[in-house]
Short mmCIF file of C-alpha atoms in Angstrom, two decimals:
data_model
loop_
_atom_site.label_atom_id
_atom_site.label_comp_id
_atom_site.label_asym_id
_atom_site.label_seq_id
_atom_site.Cartn_x
_atom_site.Cartn_y
_atom_site.Cartn_z
CA MET S 1 -11.24 14.27 2.16
CA THR S 2 -10.10 12.07 -0.72
CA GLU S 3 -7.98 8.94 -0.27
CA ALA S 4 -5.03 10.72 -1.82
CA GLY S 5 -5.52 13.64 0.52
CA MET S 6 -5.67 11.39 3.58
CA ALA S 7 -2.60 9.48 2.51
CA GLY S 8 -0.76 12.71 1.84
CA ALA S 9 -1.70 13.95 5.29
CA GLY S 10 -0.06 10.85 6.72
CA ARG S 11 3.43 11.78 5.58
CA ALA S 12 5.55 14.89 5.52
CA ALA S 13 5.05 17.09 2.48
CA ALA S 14 7.91 17.31 0.02
CA GLN S 15 10.35 19.84 1.42
CA PRO S 16 12.04 22.45 -0.77
CA ALA S 17 15.78 22.47 -1.04
CA VAL S 18 17.84 24.80 1.14
CA PRO S 19 21.16 26.48 0.38
CA GLY S 20 24.16 24.27 1.04
CA GLN S 21 22.42 20.96 0.47
CA PRO S 22 24.34 18.28 -1.46
CA VAL S 23 23.53 18.05 -5.17
CA LEU S 24 21.97 14.61 -4.67
CA VAL S 25 19.55 15.96 -2.08
CA ARG S 26 18.57 18.79 -4.40
CA ALA S 27 17.95 16.35 -7.22
CA LEU S 28 15.80 14.18 -4.97
CA SER S 29 13.89 17.27 -3.86
CA LEU S 30 12.97 17.84 -7.50
CA LEU S 31 11.64 14.30 -7.88
CA ALA S 32 9.69 14.67 -4.65
CA GLN S 33 7.59 17.48 -6.14
CA PHE S 34 5.77 15.04 -8.43
CA THR S 35 2.57 13.72 -6.87
CA GLU S 36 -0.58 11.96 -8.01
CA HIS S 37 -2.11 15.38 -8.69
CA ARG S 38 1.09 16.91 -10.14
CA ARG S 39 2.26 14.35 -12.65
CA ALA S 40 3.63 16.84 -15.20
CA LEU S 41 5.57 19.97 -14.20
CA GLY S 42 7.34 22.73 -16.09
CA LEU S 43 10.82 23.99 -15.23
CA SER S 44 9.62 27.18 -13.55
CA GLU S 45 7.08 25.30 -11.46
CA LEU S 46 9.66 22.67 -10.47
CA ALA S 47 12.13 25.38 -9.45
CA ARG S 48 9.50 27.19 -7.38
CA LEU S 49 8.20 24.07 -5.63
CA ALA S 50 11.68 22.76 -4.87
CA GLY S 51 13.02 26.14 -3.77
CA LEU S 52 15.80 26.14 -6.38
CA SER S 53 17.07 28.83 -8.70
CA PRO S 54 15.99 28.40 -12.36
CA ALA S 55 19.60 27.80 -13.43
CA THR S 56 20.17 25.10 -10.78
CA CYS S 57 16.84 23.49 -11.59
CA LEU S 58 17.63 23.39 -15.32
CA ARG S 59 21.04 21.81 -14.72
CA LEU S 60 19.61 19.11 -12.43
CA VAL S 61 16.66 18.39 -14.70
CA ARG S 62 19.02 17.86 -17.64
CA HIS S 63 21.05 15.31 -15.67
CA LEU S 64 17.91 13.55 -14.41
CA THR S 65 16.50 13.41 -17.93
CA GLU S 66 19.72 12.02 -19.38
CA TRP S 67 19.75 9.30 -16.72
CA GLY S 68 16.07 8.46 -17.27
CA ALA S 69 14.61 9.64 -13.98
CA LEU S 70 12.61 12.28 -15.85
CA GLU S 71 11.10 12.41 -19.32
CA ARG S 72 10.30 15.57 -21.30
CA LEU S 73 6.89 15.93 -22.91
CA GLU S 74 6.27 17.65 -26.23
CA ASP S 75 4.83 20.69 -24.43
CA GLY S 76 8.08 21.14 -22.47
CA ARG S 77 6.85 19.79 -19.17
CA TYR S 78 8.52 16.90 -17.35
CA VAL S 79 7.15 13.63 -15.96
CA VAL S 80 8.70 10.86 -13.89
CA GLY S 81 10.74 8.50 -16.08
CA VAL S 82 10.22 4.77 -16.46
CA ARG S 83 13.73 4.04 -15.19
CA LEU S 84 12.69 5.07 -11.69
CA TRP S 85 9.97 2.42 -11.83
CA GLU S 86 12.55 -0.14 -12.97
CA ILE S 87 14.74 0.66 -9.97
CA ALA S 88 11.82 0.74 -7.52
CA SER S 89 10.58 -2.64 -8.75
CA LEU S 90 13.79 -4.22 -7.42
CA SER S 91 12.87 -3.39 -3.83
CA PRO S 92 12.78 -6.70 -1.90
CA ARG S 93 9.85 -5.43 0.18
CA GLY S 94 7.92 -4.89 -3.01
CA HIS S 95 9.09 -7.29 -5.70
CA GLY S 96 9.95 -10.21 -3.40
CA VAL S 97 6.63 -10.26 -1.57
CA ARG S 98 4.67 -9.55 -4.75
CA GLN S 99 6.32 -12.39 -6.65
CA VAL S 100 5.42 -14.93 -3.96
CA ALA S 101 1.94 -13.50 -3.38
CA LEU S 102 0.80 -13.15 -7.00
CA PRO S 103 -0.68 -16.66 -7.45
CA TYR S 104 -2.74 -16.22 -4.28
CA LEU S 105 -3.87 -12.76 -5.36
CA GLU S 106 -5.07 -14.34 -8.58
CA ASP S 107 -6.98 -17.03 -6.65
CA LEU S 108 -8.70 -14.41 -4.49
CA TYR S 109 -9.55 -12.41 -7.58
CA GLU S 110 -11.19 -15.45 -9.18
CA VAL S 111 -13.35 -15.88 -6.08
CA THR S 112 -14.37 -12.23 -5.59
CA ARG S 113 -14.13 -10.72 -9.10
CA HIS S 114 -13.61 -7.27 -7.58
CA HIS S 115 -10.40 -5.86 -6.08
CA VAL S 116 -7.46 -7.64 -4.46
CA LEU S 117 -4.80 -5.41 -2.88
CA LEU S 118 -1.27 -6.05 -1.61
CA SER S 119 0.35 -3.33 0.51
CA VAL S 120 3.44 -2.69 2.61
CA LEU S 121 4.22 -0.18 5.33
CA GLU S 122 6.21 2.86 4.25
CA GLY S 123 6.70 5.62 6.80
CA ARG S 124 3.27 6.64 8.09
CA ASP S 125 1.31 5.18 5.18
CA ALA S 126 0.54 1.92 3.45
CA VAL S 127 1.88 1.72 -0.11
CA LEU S 128 0.00 -0.38 -2.66
CA ILE S 129 2.46 -2.65 -4.47
CA ASP S 130 -0.04 -4.72 -6.45
CA ARG S 131 -3.72 -4.72 -7.35
CA LEU S 132 -5.91 -7.05 -9.38
CA SER S 133 -9.29 -5.65 -10.42
CA SER S 134 -12.23 -6.48 -12.61
CA ARG S 135 -13.48 -3.91 -15.10
CA MET S 136 -16.87 -4.26 -13.42
CA ALA S 137 -15.50 -3.89 -9.89
CA THR S 138 -16.81 -1.26 -7.49
CA GLU S 139 -15.04 2.12 -7.56
CA VAL S 140 -12.00 2.64 -5.34
CA ALA S 141 -9.40 5.40 -5.19
CA TYR S 142 -6.27 3.25 -4.98
CA ARG S 143 -3.51 2.85 -7.57
CA VAL S 144 -0.34 0.77 -7.61
CA GLY S 145 2.41 2.87 -6.07
CA GLY S 146 -0.12 5.07 -4.29
CA ARG S 147 -0.32 5.64 -0.57
CA MET S 148 -3.21 4.76 1.73
CA PRO S 149 -3.85 6.01 5.25
CA LEU S 150 -3.19 3.63 8.11
CA ARG S 151 -6.10 4.76 10.24
CA THR S 152 -9.01 4.39 7.84
CA THR S 153 -8.14 1.41 5.61
CA ALA S 154 -8.15 -2.30 6.36
CA VAL S 155 -4.58 -2.84 5.11
CA GLY S 156 -3.54 0.21 7.10
CA GLN S 157 -5.05 -1.10 10.32
CA VAL S 158 -3.39 -4.48 9.81
CA LEU S 159 0.04 -2.91 9.26
CA LEU S 160 -0.48 -0.49 12.14
CA ALA S 161 -1.57 -3.26 14.52
CA TYR S 162 1.85 -4.90 14.16
CA ALA S 163 3.88 -1.67 13.89
CA ASP S 164 6.16 -0.37 16.64
CA ALA S 165 4.74 1.55 19.58
CA GLU S 166 6.28 4.84 18.41
CA LEU S 167 4.39 4.81 15.11
CA GLN S 168 1.17 3.77 16.82
CA ALA S 169 1.48 6.64 19.30
CA GLU S 170 2.08 9.09 16.45
CA ILE S 171 -1.05 7.92 14.60
CA PHE S 172 -3.14 7.97 17.80
CA ALA S 173 -2.06 11.58 18.39
CA GLN S 174 -3.29 12.75 14.98
CA PRO S 175 -6.77 14.33 14.81
CA ALA S 176 -9.40 11.77 13.94
CA PRO S 177 -10.57 12.35 10.33
CA ALA S 178 -14.26 12.95 9.75
CA GLU S 179 -14.88 9.85 7.66
CA LEU S 180 -18.26 8.33 6.90
CA GLY S 181 -18.77 4.63 7.40
CA THR S 182 -15.34 3.79 8.82
CA GLY S 183 -16.33 3.26 12.45
CA ASP S 184 -14.96 4.92 15.57
CA LEU S 185 -11.75 6.72 14.55
CA SER S 186 -10.97 8.19 17.96
CA PRO S 187 -7.76 7.00 19.68
CA ALA S 188 -9.80 4.67 21.91
CA GLY S 189 -11.75 3.34 18.93
CA LEU S 190 -8.60 2.79 16.90
CA ARG S 191 -6.88 0.99 19.79
CA ALA S 192 -9.86 -1.32 20.07
CA ALA S 193 -9.78 -1.95 16.32
CA LEU S 194 -6.07 -2.81 16.38
CA ALA S 195 -6.57 -5.15 19.32
CA GLY S 196 -9.33 -6.83 17.32
CA VAL S 197 -6.98 -7.25 14.37
CA LYS S 198 -4.37 -9.07 16.48
CA LYS S 199 -7.04 -11.23 18.11
CA SER S 200 -8.93 -12.23 14.97
CA GLY S 201 -6.11 -12.01 12.43
CA ALA S 202 -8.08 -9.68 10.16
CA ALA S 203 -9.36 -6.11 9.80
CA VAL S 204 -12.79 -5.21 8.46
CA VAL S 205 -13.49 -1.63 7.35
CA ARG S 206 -16.60 -0.27 5.70
CA ARG S 207 -16.38 2.85 3.57
CA ALA S 208 -19.04 5.10 2.07
CA GLN S 209 -16.82 6.96 -0.45
CA PRO S 210 -16.14 6.87 -3.36
CA SER S 211 -18.58 3.92 -3.21
CA ARG S 212 -20.12 1.77 -0.48
CA THR S 213 -17.56 -0.96 0.01
CA ILE S 214 -16.27 -3.41 2.57
CA PHE S 215 -12.53 -4.03 2.95
CA VAL S 216 -11.17 -7.17 4.58
CA ALA S 217 -7.41 -7.47 5.19
CA ALA S 218 -5.04 -9.93 6.86
CA PRO S 219 -1.32 -9.82 7.74
CA ILE S 220 1.43 -11.55 5.77
CA HIS S 221 4.37 -12.70 7.89
CA GLY S 222 7.98 -13.11 6.81
CA ALA S 223 10.36 -15.88 7.82
CA ASP S 224 11.23 -14.10 11.08
CA GLY S 225 7.57 -13.74 12.04
CA ALA S 226 7.38 -10.00 11.42
CA VAL S 227 4.47 -8.64 9.37
CA VAL S 228 5.88 -7.67 5.97
CA ALA S 229 2.68 -6.88 4.06
CA ALA S 230 -1.11 -6.85 4.19
CA LEU S 231 -3.48 -8.62 1.82
CA SER S 232 -6.97 -7.23 1.22
CA ILE S 233 -10.10 -7.74 -0.84
CA VAL S 234 -12.60 -4.99 -1.61
CA VAL S 235 -16.19 -5.79 -2.56
CA PRO S 236 -19.47 -3.86 -2.60
CA ASP S 237 -20.92 -3.54 0.88
CA ALA S 238 -23.78 -5.94 1.61
CA SER S 239 -22.90 -8.14 -1.40
CA THR S 240 -21.15 -10.72 0.80
CA PRO S 241 -21.22 -10.93 4.62
CA SER S 242 -17.85 -10.08 6.16
CA HIS S 243 -17.79 -13.35 8.14
CA GLU S 244 -17.61 -15.19 4.80
CA LEU S 245 -14.81 -12.98 3.48
CA VAL S 246 -12.49 -13.09 6.50
CA PRO S 247 -11.59 -16.82 6.21
CA LEU S 248 -10.77 -16.38 2.51
CA VAL S 249 -8.33 -13.55 3.11
CA ARG S 250 -6.78 -15.15 6.19
CA ALA S 251 -6.20 -18.43 4.38
CA ALA S 252 -4.53 -16.69 1.43
CA ALA S 253 -2.37 -14.56 3.73
CA ARG S 254 -1.27 -17.65 5.71
CA ALA S 255 -0.36 -19.46 2.48
CA ILE S 256 1.74 -16.51 1.30
CA SER S 257 3.40 -16.34 4.72
CA ARG S 258 4.37 -20.03 4.56
CA ASN S 259 5.89 -19.49 1.13
CA LEU S 260 7.94 -16.63 2.57
CA GLY S 261 9.35 -19.05 5.17
CA HIS S 262 7.04 -18.27 8.08
CA LYS S 263 6.33 -21.19 10.41
CA PRO S 264 3.20 -20.37 12.41
CA LEU S 265 2.49 -21.95 15.76
CA ALA S 266 0.51 -25.18 15.71
CA SER S 267 -3.18 -24.46 15.28
CA GLY S 268 -4.28 -26.93 17.94
CA ALA S 269 -6.49 -28.77 15.45
CA TRP S 270 -6.98 -32.43 16.30
CA ARG S 271 -5.87 -34.78 13.56
CA HIS S 272 -7.98 -37.90 13.20
CA PRO S 273 -5.99 -41.14 13.40
CA GLY S 274 -6.33 -43.61 10.55
CA PRO S 275 -8.38 -46.81 10.86
CA VAL S 276 -6.97 -49.44 13.21
CA GLY S 277 -4.63 -51.72 11.31
CA ALA S 278 -4.37 -49.41 8.30
CA ALA S 279 -0.99 -49.18 6.69
CA PRO S 280 0.78 -45.81 7.19
CA PRO S 281 0.94 -43.49 4.17
CA GLY S 282 3.66 -44.44 1.72
CA ALA S 283 3.97 -47.99 3.05
#
């Protein structure tokens, strides 16, 4: 199954409108019919997918187009408008974290020269809010704004490890996908992986499709200590040992967390005292 398919399986499919729904709900049901694989839709197809009459669909589409939520192509089909992206970019869970994290994403990119991903939890998926990539980087199936499954991705496992028990139970109850190169995806295997994430502070996932890659991710904490995002790098498998990648990602994630106001517990590292008789710093 493709990444998009797995991510789509992790959330409820867009539901058609039903009689008696408020106009706003019907309009949102129209927007929900656009997906990564259905980026342009005609009026008849929109009406059918959303369960609306052609007349109702036309009226709503006109209002959405006037507002900027939809744009009409020359062939008569409609696509999502840029104004929706403008509104979505104001989300504090997206824009706020991204703004603070961007310098550290750039540093990681300079070190790896492949992919650097920043994701947040949304429902039963991870949503990619930023990505830096080299033109020569290994192939991945992720795009900014796209969804990634929690079970089979490193960012997903990080976010799931710190999620509430209800969401974890829901993911454990889902059938384990038949993925190649992602380890034991059974409930017991996933529980062990999540425990490892909380113990080591990082998730490591190897994938065989669409290319052989290794994903390393670490949690980003907000001021209250809660995990607000996951930072990840993606490089070709076997190009760099994972034990060399983990410290890089963890250090960047900790730096972003501090800039978000997080105050981690003392590391326990012993600080060497200065030479006897030396003047204190700033004296």
